[in-house]
Short mmCIF file of C-alpha atoms in Angstrom, two decimals:
data_model
loop_
_atom_site.label_atom_id
_atom_site.label_comp_id
_atom_site.label_asym_id
_atom_site.label_seq_id
_atom_site.Cartn_x
_atom_site.Cartn_y
_atom_site.Cartn_z
CA UNK A 1 -17.59 -54.61 -21.09
CA UNK A 2 -15.86 -52.01 -18.96
CA UNK A 3 -17.43 -49.44 -16.69
CA UNK A 4 -17.73 -45.98 -18.12
CA UNK A 5 -15.26 -43.46 -16.75
CA UNK A 6 -16.75 -41.06 -14.22
CA UNK A 7 -17.48 -37.61 -15.64
CA UNK A 8 -14.66 -35.10 -15.24
CA UNK A 9 -15.08 -32.26 -12.74
CA UNK A 10 -13.09 -29.98 -15.03
CA UNK A 11 -14.72 -26.57 -15.12
CA UNK A 12 -13.43 -23.02 -15.45
CA UNK A 13 -15.07 -19.87 -14.11
CA UNK A 14 -13.75 -16.69 -15.71
CA UNK A 15 -14.60 -14.16 -13.01
CA UNK A 16 -14.54 -10.39 -13.20
CA UNK A 17 -13.13 -9.27 -9.84
CA UNK A 18 -14.22 -5.66 -10.21
CA UNK A 19 -12.02 -2.57 -10.01
CA UNK A 20 -10.57 -3.09 -6.52
CA UNK A 21 -13.27 -2.57 -3.91
CA UNK A 22 -13.92 -6.17 -2.72
CA UNK A 23 -17.56 -5.28 -2.11
CA UNK A 24 -18.09 -5.00 -5.87
CA UNK A 25 -17.56 -8.71 -6.51
CA UNK A 26 -20.81 -10.28 -7.67
CA UNK A 27 -22.59 -12.98 -5.67
CA UNK A 28 -22.07 -15.35 -8.59
CA UNK A 29 -18.35 -14.65 -8.49
CA UNK A 30 -18.22 -15.25 -4.74
CA UNK A 31 -19.96 -18.60 -5.12
CA UNK A 32 -17.58 -19.69 -7.88
CA UNK A 33 -14.60 -18.80 -5.69
CA UNK A 34 -15.99 -20.85 -2.80
CA UNK A 35 -16.31 -23.88 -5.08
CA UNK A 36 -12.85 -23.55 -6.65
CA UNK A 37 -10.04 -26.07 -6.26
CA UNK A 38 -7.58 -23.69 -7.94
CA UNK A 39 -7.59 -19.89 -8.23
CA UNK A 40 -5.47 -18.01 -10.76
CA UNK A 41 -5.43 -14.31 -9.93
CA UNK A 42 -3.79 -11.31 -11.51
CA UNK A 43 -2.27 -7.99 -10.51
CA UNK A 44 -5.52 -6.03 -10.61
CA UNK A 45 -7.65 -8.54 -8.68
CA UNK A 46 -7.86 -7.56 -5.02
CA UNK A 47 -6.13 -10.38 -3.08
CA UNK A 48 -8.71 -9.93 -0.30
CA UNK A 49 -11.09 -11.90 -2.50
CA UNK A 50 -8.99 -15.03 -1.97
CA UNK A 51 -10.59 -15.34 1.45
CA UNK A 52 -13.54 -16.94 -0.32
CA UNK A 53 -11.23 -19.81 -1.37
CA UNK A 54 -9.40 -20.67 1.87
CA UNK A 55 -8.53 -24.25 0.85
CA UNK A 56 -7.87 -23.71 -2.84
CA UNK A 57 -4.48 -23.72 -4.52
CA UNK A 58 -3.74 -20.09 -5.42
CA UNK A 59 -1.47 -19.06 -8.28
CA UNK A 60 -0.41 -15.50 -9.05
CA UNK A 61 -0.34 -14.86 -12.79
CA UNK A 62 -0.05 -11.09 -12.61
CA UNK A 63 1.01 -8.87 -15.44
CA UNK A 64 1.85 -5.23 -14.75
CA UNK A 65 2.30 -2.89 -17.67
CA UNK A 66 5.05 -4.08 -19.97
CA UNK A 67 6.89 -6.03 -17.22
CA UNK A 68 5.18 -9.34 -17.92
CA UNK A 69 6.72 -12.35 -16.28
CA UNK A 70 4.15 -14.76 -17.71
CA UNK A 71 2.67 -14.56 -21.18
CA UNK A 72 -1.01 -14.72 -22.02
CA UNK A 73 -0.41 -17.96 -23.91
CA UNK A 74 1.15 -19.49 -20.79
CA UNK A 75 -1.83 -18.38 -18.72
CA UNK A 76 -4.23 -19.94 -21.22
CA UNK A 77 -2.33 -23.23 -21.08
CA UNK A 78 -2.17 -23.15 -17.27
CA UNK A 79 -5.94 -22.65 -16.96
CA UNK A 80 -6.60 -25.69 -19.12
CA UNK A 81 -3.91 -27.82 -17.44
CA UNK A 82 -5.21 -27.09 -13.95
CA UNK A 83 -8.78 -27.82 -15.00
CA UNK A 84 -7.78 -31.20 -16.44
CA UNK A 85 -5.48 -32.21 -13.55
CA UNK A 86 -6.41 -34.78 -10.89
CA UNK A 87 -9.35 -36.14 -12.82
CA UNK A 88 -10.80 -32.68 -13.29
CA UNK A 89 -10.78 -29.59 -11.08
CA UNK A 90 -12.83 -26.42 -10.70
CA UNK A 91 -10.66 -23.48 -11.69
CA UNK A 92 -11.49 -19.86 -10.88
CA UNK A 93 -9.68 -17.34 -13.07
CA UNK A 94 -9.96 -14.08 -11.14
CA UNK A 95 -9.44 -11.05 -13.35
CA UNK A 96 -9.48 -7.36 -12.47
CA UNK A 97 -12.49 -5.42 -13.74
CA UNK A 98 -14.67 -7.25 -16.25
CA UNK A 99 -13.63 -10.43 -18.01
CA UNK A 100 -14.31 -9.16 -21.52
CA UNK A 101 -13.41 -5.47 -21.24
CA UNK A 102 -9.74 -5.35 -22.30
CA UNK A 103 -9.06 -8.29 -20.00
CA UNK A 104 -8.16 -10.82 -22.71
CA UNK A 105 -10.84 -13.01 -21.25
CA UNK A 106 -12.02 -13.88 -24.75
CA UNK A 107 -8.68 -15.56 -25.42
CA UNK A 108 -8.92 -17.57 -22.21
CA UNK A 109 -12.46 -18.63 -23.07
CA UNK A 110 -11.28 -19.70 -26.53
CA UNK A 111 -8.50 -21.79 -24.96
CA UNK A 112 -11.08 -23.61 -22.83
CA UNK A 113 -13.36 -24.16 -25.82
CA UNK A 114 -10.55 -25.56 -27.97
CA UNK A 115 -9.49 -27.94 -25.17
CA UNK A 116 -13.06 -29.08 -24.59
CA UNK A 117 -13.12 -27.75 -21.01
CA UNK A 118 -16.55 -26.45 -19.90
CA UNK A 119 -16.46 -22.85 -18.75
CA UNK A 120 -18.61 -19.95 -17.66
CA UNK A 121 -18.12 -16.19 -17.74
CA UNK A 122 -18.99 -14.24 -14.59
CA UNK A 123 -19.08 -10.56 -15.60
CA UNK A 124 -17.53 -8.03 -13.27
CA UNK A 125 -17.81 -4.28 -12.71
CA UNK A 126 -15.44 -2.67 -15.19
CA UNK A 127 -13.07 0.05 -13.98
CA UNK A 128 -14.11 2.05 -17.06
CA UNK A 129 -17.34 2.89 -15.25
CA UNK A 130 -16.50 2.25 -11.59
CA UNK A 131 -13.34 4.37 -11.31
CA UNK A 132 -15.01 7.50 -12.72
CA UNK A 133 -18.07 6.87 -10.54
CA UNK A 134 -15.93 6.67 -7.38
CA UNK A 135 -14.22 9.87 -8.49
CA UNK A 136 -17.56 11.67 -8.87
CA UNK A 137 -17.67 11.53 -12.68
CA UNK A 138 -20.70 9.99 -14.41
CA UNK A 139 -19.69 8.75 -17.85
CA UNK A 140 -23.10 9.83 -19.16
CA UNK A 141 -25.35 12.72 -18.19
CA UNK A 142 -28.51 13.82 -19.97
CA UNK A 143 -27.36 17.42 -20.29
CA UNK A 144 -23.73 16.95 -21.37
CA UNK A 145 -23.02 13.36 -22.46
CA UNK A 146 -25.35 10.90 -24.13
CA UNK A 147 -22.67 8.51 -25.35
CA UNK A 148 -19.34 7.11 -24.21
CA UNK A 149 -16.63 4.86 -25.57
CA UNK A 150 -14.08 2.72 -23.78
CA UNK A 151 -10.64 2.59 -25.40
CA UNK A 152 -7.33 0.97 -24.70
CA UNK A 153 -4.47 3.36 -24.22
CA UNK A 154 -1.94 0.61 -24.82
CA UNK A 155 -0.21 1.64 -28.03
CA UNK A 156 1.16 -1.88 -28.44
CA UNK A 157 -2.39 -2.95 -29.27
CA UNK A 158 -2.49 -0.68 -32.34
CA UNK A 159 -3.97 2.72 -33.18
CA UNK A 160 -7.32 3.77 -31.77
CA UNK A 161 -8.57 5.70 -34.86
CA UNK A 162 -9.65 8.65 -32.73
CA UNK A 163 -11.04 10.44 -35.77
CA UNK A 164 -13.87 7.88 -35.83
CA UNK A 165 -14.98 8.97 -32.34
CA UNK A 166 -15.75 12.58 -33.13
CA UNK A 167 -19.41 12.15 -32.19
CA UNK A 168 -18.80 10.36 -28.88
CA UNK A 169 -19.27 12.64 -25.88
CA UNK A 170 -17.15 10.83 -23.25
CA UNK A 171 -13.97 8.84 -23.83
CA UNK A 172 -12.68 6.44 -21.18
CA UNK A 173 -9.09 5.26 -21.62
CA UNK A 174 -7.74 2.17 -19.90
CA UNK A 175 -4.05 1.28 -19.64
CA UNK A 176 -2.97 4.61 -21.09
CA UNK A 177 -1.20 6.45 -18.28
CA UNK A 178 2.29 5.87 -19.72
CA UNK A 179 1.26 7.13 -23.14
CA UNK A 180 -1.03 9.92 -22.00
CA UNK A 181 0.96 12.72 -23.61
CA UNK A 182 0.80 11.04 -27.03
CA UNK A 183 -2.86 10.06 -26.59
CA UNK A 184 -3.82 13.64 -25.71
CA UNK A 185 -1.93 14.99 -28.70
CA UNK A 186 -3.60 12.44 -30.99
CA UNK A 187 -7.04 13.33 -29.67
CA UNK A 188 -6.41 17.02 -30.27
CA UNK A 189 -5.13 16.16 -33.73
CA UNK A 190 -8.32 14.19 -34.37
CA UNK A 191 -10.46 17.23 -33.59
CA UNK A 192 -10.97 17.32 -29.82
CA UNK A 193 -10.69 20.84 -28.37
CA UNK A 194 -7.44 21.34 -26.40
CA UNK A 195 -9.45 22.68 -23.44
CA UNK A 196 -11.67 19.57 -23.17
CA UNK A 197 -11.77 18.57 -19.46
CA UNK A 198 -9.88 15.42 -18.52
CA UNK A 199 -9.34 13.43 -15.32
CA UNK A 200 -7.10 10.52 -14.38
CA UNK A 201 -8.02 8.17 -11.52
CA UNK A 202 -5.42 5.83 -10.03
CA UNK A 203 -6.47 2.72 -8.05
CA UNK A 204 -10.14 3.66 -8.43
CA UNK A 205 -12.57 2.38 -5.75
CA UNK A 206 -9.78 1.50 -3.28
CA UNK A 207 -8.46 3.39 -0.26
CA UNK A 208 -5.43 4.27 -2.41
CA UNK A 209 -7.58 6.12 -4.95
CA UNK A 210 -6.12 9.39 -6.24
CA UNK A 211 -7.66 11.70 -8.83
CA UNK A 212 -6.25 14.65 -10.76
CA UNK A 213 -7.98 16.87 -13.32
CA UNK A 214 -6.88 19.10 -16.17
CA UNK A 215 -7.52 19.51 -19.87
CA UNK A 216 -6.34 17.58 -22.88
CA UNK A 217 -3.49 20.07 -23.10
CA UNK A 218 -2.39 19.73 -19.48
CA UNK A 219 -3.51 16.32 -18.18
CA UNK A 220 -0.32 14.41 -19.07
CA UNK A 221 1.87 16.87 -17.16
CA UNK A 222 -0.57 17.01 -14.22
CA UNK A 223 -0.45 13.22 -13.96
CA UNK A 224 3.35 13.24 -14.16
CA UNK A 225 3.67 15.95 -11.50
CA UNK A 226 1.32 14.04 -9.17
CA UNK A 227 3.29 10.82 -9.64
CA UNK A 228 0.27 8.81 -10.76
CA UNK A 229 1.04 5.47 -12.34
CA UNK A 230 -0.84 2.37 -13.48
CA UNK A 231 -3.44 1.16 -12.80
CA UNK A 232 -5.25 4.30 -13.86
CA UNK A 233 -8.30 5.31 -15.88
CA UNK A 234 -8.50 8.57 -17.83
CA UNK A 235 -11.81 10.25 -18.66
CA UNK A 236 -12.09 12.89 -21.38
CA UNK A 237 -15.24 14.97 -21.78
CA UNK A 238 -17.51 17.59 -20.27
CA UNK A 239 -18.68 15.14 -17.58
CA UNK A 240 -15.37 15.74 -15.79
CA UNK A 241 -16.66 19.17 -14.73
CA UNK A 242 -19.32 17.42 -12.61
CA UNK A 243 -16.67 16.00 -10.29
CA UNK A 244 -16.46 19.20 -8.26
CA UNK A 245 -19.88 18.74 -6.73
CA UNK A 246 -20.44 14.99 -7.27
CA UNK A 247 -17.22 13.70 -5.72
CA UNK A 248 -18.17 11.52 -2.77
CA UNK A 249 -15.61 8.79 -2.19
CA UNK A 250 -12.60 10.99 -1.51
CA UNK A 251 -14.69 13.34 0.62
CA UNK A 252 -16.18 10.57 2.72
CA UNK A 253 -15.30 10.92 6.39
CA UNK A 254 -14.02 7.37 6.51
CA UNK A 255 -11.01 8.33 4.40
CA UNK A 256 -9.83 10.96 6.83
CA UNK A 257 -8.85 8.69 9.71
CA UNK A 258 -5.53 7.11 10.60
CA UNK A 259 -6.38 3.86 8.80
CA UNK A 260 -7.00 5.53 5.43
CA UNK A 261 -4.92 3.72 2.85
CA UNK A 262 -3.23 1.58 5.52
CA UNK A 263 -3.07 -2.21 5.42
CA UNK A 264 -4.53 -3.81 8.53
CA UNK A 265 -3.92 -7.52 9.00
CA UNK A 266 -6.85 -9.31 10.60
CA UNK A 267 -5.86 -12.64 12.10
CA UNK A 268 -8.61 -15.22 12.09
CA UNK A 269 -9.31 -18.90 11.73
CA UNK A 270 -8.97 -20.51 8.33
CA UNK A 271 -12.69 -21.26 8.24
CA UNK A 272 -14.00 -18.04 9.67
CA UNK A 273 -15.05 -14.82 8.00
CA UNK A 274 -14.26 -11.70 9.91
CA UNK A 275 -16.91 -9.06 10.62
CA UNK A 276 -14.01 -6.93 11.80
CA UNK A 277 -12.84 -6.64 8.20
CA UNK A 278 -16.02 -4.84 7.21
CA UNK A 279 -15.66 -2.42 10.13
CA UNK A 280 -12.07 -1.64 9.14
CA UNK A 281 -12.91 -1.19 5.46
CA UNK A 282 -15.60 1.30 6.47
CA UNK A 283 -12.78 3.34 8.05
CA UNK A 284 -10.75 3.35 4.82
CA UNK A 285 -8.36 0.50 5.60
CA UNK A 286 -7.11 -2.05 3.13
CA UNK A 287 -7.72 -5.33 4.94
CA UNK A 288 -5.53 -8.41 4.78
CA UNK A 289 -7.22 -11.43 6.33
CA UNK A 290 -4.58 -13.79 7.70
CA UNK A 291 -5.82 -17.29 8.55
CA UNK A 292 -3.35 -18.30 11.26
CA UNK A 293 -5.47 -21.00 12.86
CA UNK A 294 -7.55 -23.87 11.65
CA UNK A 295 -9.71 -26.17 13.67
CA UNK A 296 -9.71 -29.94 13.37
CA UNK A 297 -11.88 -32.65 14.82
CA UNK A 298 -10.59 -34.78 17.68
CA UNK A 299 -9.75 -38.35 16.66
CA UNK A 300 -12.17 -39.83 19.20
CA UNK A 301 -15.47 -38.50 20.56
CA UNK A 302 -15.50 -40.95 23.46
CA UNK A 303 -13.75 -38.72 26.05
CA UNK A 304 -16.29 -35.92 25.47
CA UNK A 305 -19.18 -38.38 25.56
CA UNK A 306 -17.93 -39.79 28.86
CA UNK A 307 -17.39 -36.32 30.34
CA UNK A 308 -20.94 -35.26 29.50
CA UNK A 309 -22.57 -38.51 30.57
CA UNK A 310 -24.78 -37.79 33.59
CA UNK A 311 -22.96 -34.47 34.14
CA UNK A 312 -25.14 -31.87 35.87
CA UNK A 313 -22.79 -29.03 36.84
CA UNK A 314 -21.56 -25.97 34.95
CA UNK A 315 -20.59 -26.43 31.29
CA UNK A 316 -17.97 -23.84 30.28
CA UNK A 317 -17.59 -22.69 26.67
CA UNK A 318 -14.78 -20.24 26.03
CA UNK A 319 -14.95 -19.64 22.24
CA UNK A 320 -17.30 -19.60 19.30
CA UNK A 321 -15.51 -22.65 17.98
CA UNK A 322 -16.34 -24.53 21.18
CA UNK A 323 -20.03 -23.88 20.49
CA UNK A 324 -19.68 -25.00 16.87
CA UNK A 325 -17.77 -28.14 17.86
CA UNK A 326 -20.23 -28.98 20.65
CA UNK A 327 -23.23 -28.93 18.34
CA UNK A 328 -21.30 -30.88 15.70
CA UNK A 329 -20.57 -33.50 18.37
CA UNK A 330 -24.26 -33.65 19.35
CA UNK A 331 -25.27 -34.12 15.72
CA UNK A 332 -22.73 -36.91 15.20
CA UNK A 333 -24.14 -38.55 18.32
CA UNK A 334 -27.72 -38.31 17.10
CA UNK A 335 -28.57 -35.73 19.77
CA UNK A 336 -29.57 -32.08 19.98
CA UNK A 337 -29.66 -29.29 22.58
CA UNK A 338 -32.05 -31.28 24.76
CA UNK A 339 -29.08 -33.45 25.75
CA UNK A 340 -27.80 -30.43 27.72
CA UNK A 341 -30.95 -30.00 29.82
CA UNK A 342 -29.19 -31.17 33.01
CA UNK A 343 -26.35 -28.64 32.81
CA UNK A 344 -25.98 -24.90 33.31
CA UNK A 345 -24.07 -23.27 30.45
CA UNK A 346 -21.58 -20.43 30.91
CA UNK A 347 -20.19 -18.46 27.97
CA UNK A 348 -16.87 -16.62 28.17
CA UNK A 349 -18.28 -13.46 26.58
CA UNK A 350 -21.14 -11.96 24.55
CA UNK A 351 -19.88 -13.29 21.23
CA UNK A 352 -19.89 -16.89 22.49
CA UNK A 353 -23.29 -16.27 24.07
CA UNK A 354 -24.62 -15.10 20.71
CA UNK A 355 -23.32 -18.27 19.07
CA UNK A 356 -25.29 -20.27 21.60
CA UNK A 357 -28.41 -18.16 21.10
CA UNK A 358 -28.24 -18.71 17.33
CA UNK A 359 -28.62 -22.42 18.09
CA UNK A 360 -31.54 -21.90 20.41
CA UNK A 361 -29.62 -22.16 23.69
CA UNK A 362 -29.42 -19.25 26.10
CA UNK A 363 -26.28 -18.94 28.25
CA UNK A 364 -27.04 -19.16 31.95
CA UNK A 365 -24.08 -16.94 32.78
CA UNK A 366 -21.77 -14.48 31.00
CA UNK A 367 -19.08 -12.64 33.03
CA UNK A 368 -19.19 -8.85 33.25
CA UNK A 369 -15.82 -8.69 31.48
CA UNK A 370 -15.08 -11.22 28.71
CA UNK A 371 -12.18 -13.54 29.39
CA UNK A 372 -11.38 -16.91 30.95
CA UNK A 373 -10.00 -15.47 34.18
CA UNK A 374 -13.13 -13.35 34.66
CA UNK A 375 -15.33 -16.37 33.95
CA UNK A 376 -13.47 -18.31 36.63
CA UNK A 377 -13.64 -15.46 39.14
CA UNK A 378 -17.34 -14.66 38.63
CA UNK A 379 -18.95 -18.04 37.90
CA UNK A 380 -21.92 -18.34 40.33
CA UNK A 381 -20.80 -21.66 41.75
CA UNK A 382 -19.89 -22.56 45.30
CA UNK A 383 -17.11 -24.65 46.86
CA UNK A 384 -17.41 -28.30 45.99
CA UNK A 385 -19.30 -27.73 42.75
CA UNK A 386 -17.79 -28.96 39.48
CA UNK A 387 -17.32 -27.20 36.13
CA UNK A 388 -16.61 -28.97 32.84
CA UNK A 389 -14.58 -27.03 30.31
CA UNK A 390 -15.04 -28.14 26.68
CA UNK A 391 -12.09 -26.72 24.76
CA UNK A 392 -9.09 -27.49 22.55
CA UNK A 393 -5.77 -29.02 23.46
CA UNK A 394 -4.39 -25.50 23.99
CA UNK A 395 -6.61 -24.46 26.89
CA UNK A 396 -4.90 -21.80 29.01
CA UNK A 397 -4.45 -22.20 32.75
CA UNK A 398 -6.21 -18.98 33.82
CA UNK A 399 -9.68 -20.50 34.03
CA UNK A 400 -8.55 -23.57 35.94
CA UNK A 401 -6.53 -21.48 38.37
CA UNK A 402 -9.39 -19.06 39.08
CA UNK A 403 -11.83 -21.89 39.75
CA UNK A 404 -9.53 -23.95 41.92
CA UNK A 405 -8.72 -20.86 43.98
CA UNK A 406 -12.42 -20.82 44.88
CA UNK A 407 -12.47 -24.58 45.62
CA UNK A 408 -14.55 -25.28 42.53
CA UNK A 409 -13.68 -28.53 40.77
CA UNK A 410 -12.33 -28.20 37.25
CA UNK A 411 -12.60 -30.83 34.54
CA UNK A 412 -11.53 -30.48 30.94
CA UNK A 413 -12.42 -32.46 27.82
CA UNK A 414 -10.82 -31.95 24.43
CA UNK A 415 -13.67 -31.09 22.06
CA UNK A 416 -11.62 -29.92 19.05
CA UNK A 417 -8.04 -29.26 18.07
CA UNK A 418 -6.37 -25.97 17.22
CA UNK A 419 -3.64 -26.14 14.59
CA UNK A 420 -1.47 -23.69 12.70
CA UNK A 421 -2.79 -22.89 9.22
CA UNK A 422 -0.13 -22.82 6.50
CA UNK A 423 0.48 -19.26 5.33
CA UNK A 424 0.26 -18.73 1.58
CA UNK A 425 3.12 -16.90 -0.12
CA UNK A 426 1.10 -13.91 -1.31
CA UNK A 427 -0.37 -13.47 2.19
CA UNK A 428 3.06 -13.63 3.81
CA UNK A 429 4.37 -10.94 1.47
CA UNK A 430 1.50 -8.56 2.20
CA UNK A 431 1.72 -9.25 5.93
CA UNK A 432 5.15 -7.65 5.95
CA UNK A 433 3.58 -4.40 4.75
CA UNK A 434 0.85 -4.24 7.42
CA UNK A 435 0.59 -1.07 9.49
CA UNK A 436 -1.06 -2.93 12.38
CA UNK A 437 -2.20 -6.47 13.14
CA UNK A 438 -5.35 -7.33 15.09
CA UNK A 439 -5.36 -10.22 17.55
CA UNK A 440 -8.62 -11.67 18.83
CA UNK A 441 -7.16 -14.53 20.88
CA UNK A 442 -4.04 -15.73 22.63
CA UNK A 443 -3.76 -18.55 20.09
CA UNK A 444 -3.57 -16.00 17.29
CA UNK A 445 -0.75 -14.18 19.10
CA UNK A 446 1.26 -17.37 19.57
CA UNK A 447 0.77 -18.57 15.99
CA UNK A 448 1.71 -15.15 14.61
CA UNK A 449 4.88 -15.08 16.73
CA UNK A 450 5.79 -18.49 15.34
CA UNK A 451 6.02 -16.96 11.86
CA UNK A 452 9.13 -15.00 12.82
CA UNK A 453 12.02 -15.60 10.43
CA UNK A 454 15.24 -14.00 9.25
CA UNK A 455 13.41 -11.67 6.84
CA UNK A 456 10.18 -11.10 8.77
CA UNK A 457 9.78 -10.08 12.40
CA UNK A 458 6.09 -9.80 13.35
CA UNK A 459 7.08 -9.12 16.96
CA UNK A 460 8.18 -5.62 15.97
CA UNK A 461 4.83 -4.68 14.44
CA UNK A 462 2.06 -2.82 16.29
CA UNK A 463 -0.79 -5.08 17.36
CA UNK A 464 -4.31 -4.37 18.58
CA UNK A 465 -5.54 -6.97 21.08
CA UNK A 466 -9.09 -7.93 21.98
CA UNK A 467 -8.98 -7.90 25.78
CA UNK A 468 -6.38 -8.10 28.52
CA UNK A 469 -6.03 -11.88 28.28
CA UNK A 470 -5.11 -11.69 24.60
CA UNK A 471 -2.74 -8.80 25.36
CA UNK A 472 -1.03 -10.85 28.07
CA UNK A 473 -0.63 -13.77 25.67
CA UNK A 474 0.84 -11.38 23.10
CA UNK A 475 3.39 -10.08 25.62
CA UNK A 476 4.35 -13.62 26.57
CA UNK A 477 4.84 -14.40 22.87
CA UNK A 478 7.24 -11.47 22.55
CA UNK A 479 5.14 -8.60 21.19
CA UNK A 480 6.00 -5.22 22.69
CA UNK A 481 3.84 -2.69 20.80
CA UNK A 482 0.39 -3.68 22.08
CA UNK A 483 -2.80 -1.61 22.19
CA UNK A 484 -5.74 -3.14 24.06
CA UNK A 485 -9.34 -2.65 22.95
CA UNK A 486 -11.38 -0.91 25.65
CA UNK A 487 -14.26 -3.40 25.30
CA UNK A 488 -14.80 -6.77 23.64
CA UNK A 489 -16.41 -5.41 20.47
CA UNK A 490 -15.42 -5.08 16.83
CA UNK A 491 -15.67 -1.28 16.94
CA UNK A 492 -13.43 -1.16 20.00
CA UNK A 493 -10.85 -3.39 18.32
CA UNK A 494 -10.95 -1.14 15.26
CA UNK A 495 -10.46 1.86 17.59
CA UNK A 496 -7.43 0.11 19.07
CA UNK A 497 -6.04 -0.46 15.57
CA UNK A 498 -6.46 3.26 14.85
CA UNK A 499 -4.71 4.17 18.10
CA UNK A 500 -1.84 1.78 17.37
CA UNK A 501 -1.46 3.33 13.92
CA UNK A 502 -1.44 6.87 15.31
CA UNK A 503 1.20 5.92 17.88
CA UNK A 504 3.34 4.26 15.20
CA UNK A 505 3.11 7.37 13.01
CA UNK A 506 4.07 9.57 15.97
CA UNK A 507 7.05 7.36 16.72
CA UNK A 508 8.20 7.62 13.09
CA UNK A 509 7.89 11.43 13.18
CA UNK A 510 9.98 11.64 16.34
CA UNK A 511 12.62 9.41 14.80
#
């Protein structure tokens, strides 16, 4: 009798990514992305959402208009193959809008069912509703529209039988921008009045959103004159008239700043999520999170254990990761914060101090200005006292130099390791298009500089640095267009990104 085979992990989540605004992804969709081993994403799924799957294999299966480079049948087969590989994997299929609203998600679900692969459908916010809403157009309104229909404008999918829709108040057309002149003529031929209001919204819900209005007679030419292309949604009906006083997204103050529609690259650790991204999005930026650094455990805890044994001086923590790694070390050792009762703890800045406070430990000292050199210069220790720095293998010399200049003993123990995170192809491509890159540490500056190649020179891009120490590290790495945040805060770093963008635009105008 043989042992039964272990159950397969094969599972597919068909996830609606929403219309473009990453904030419209559902919590269910976010959880499925975090659990995924493989993510297949398409042209209309915002690539920012891939940050929820930092360790997953990512595969672009985009299709844009009629320029398909991969067929739907190939996508179906790939979903099944990836789910069945390696004894079973969790596959997230990330689709723009909603899975079942002209997304061919039904075909992908059928492929899973035929292959015997378990699957789930995670509905998303369809662009048919979201794009008009962001443009100030409600698809229904008690006084002018009590019904709406969503149609495909793709003539390759067959006729729409517009004559059957004579009683529908609002029509929403997806994938029809290339055929808009014919669609408008067909609607008029089916009985719609030529002066019926119409609007077309390109890249709805994103900083790139653009909206034009007209009538069935004029909308195709208006769209052509404005240069609008796919992806776009067209709304036909009296509700379009409401846009004039309901438009909110394109009037919002956040879209008037220098970051509006610009791509800002936020460098971060592979594991971390960046609060800076939310601040930048609120200013109209399209954010690209670039995981340049990942943290790894040290091969042996013994050196840290020996350094802490009977130590009673100043314990120096110069990053949030140092706090995380310290408490992980204590847990592995069967200890908790009480093991640090003999030491005084100094944090390099308010962010590190907050990380300590979240674990129930208050920093005994934080320098007036964040940074290792300021910590070394201001630490309330006298000659002959000793400070223990728990850090990575890449600790900079500023802290040691500042302490030794004051005759304070400096010891260092390697608590964690900092390594370069491999850059995924789709991230590398978007990084080239960034208007500005934010740097929160010297390590980020050095790792970014290391990406320089024959076809990509990050050293020539504007960067916004968090603090003078990071700026100095950026200069040493070869960056020349550096703007320094006035304080160590997310808002200040976002301000620096805006300033760097303004200066870059001014330089281009002068050229």
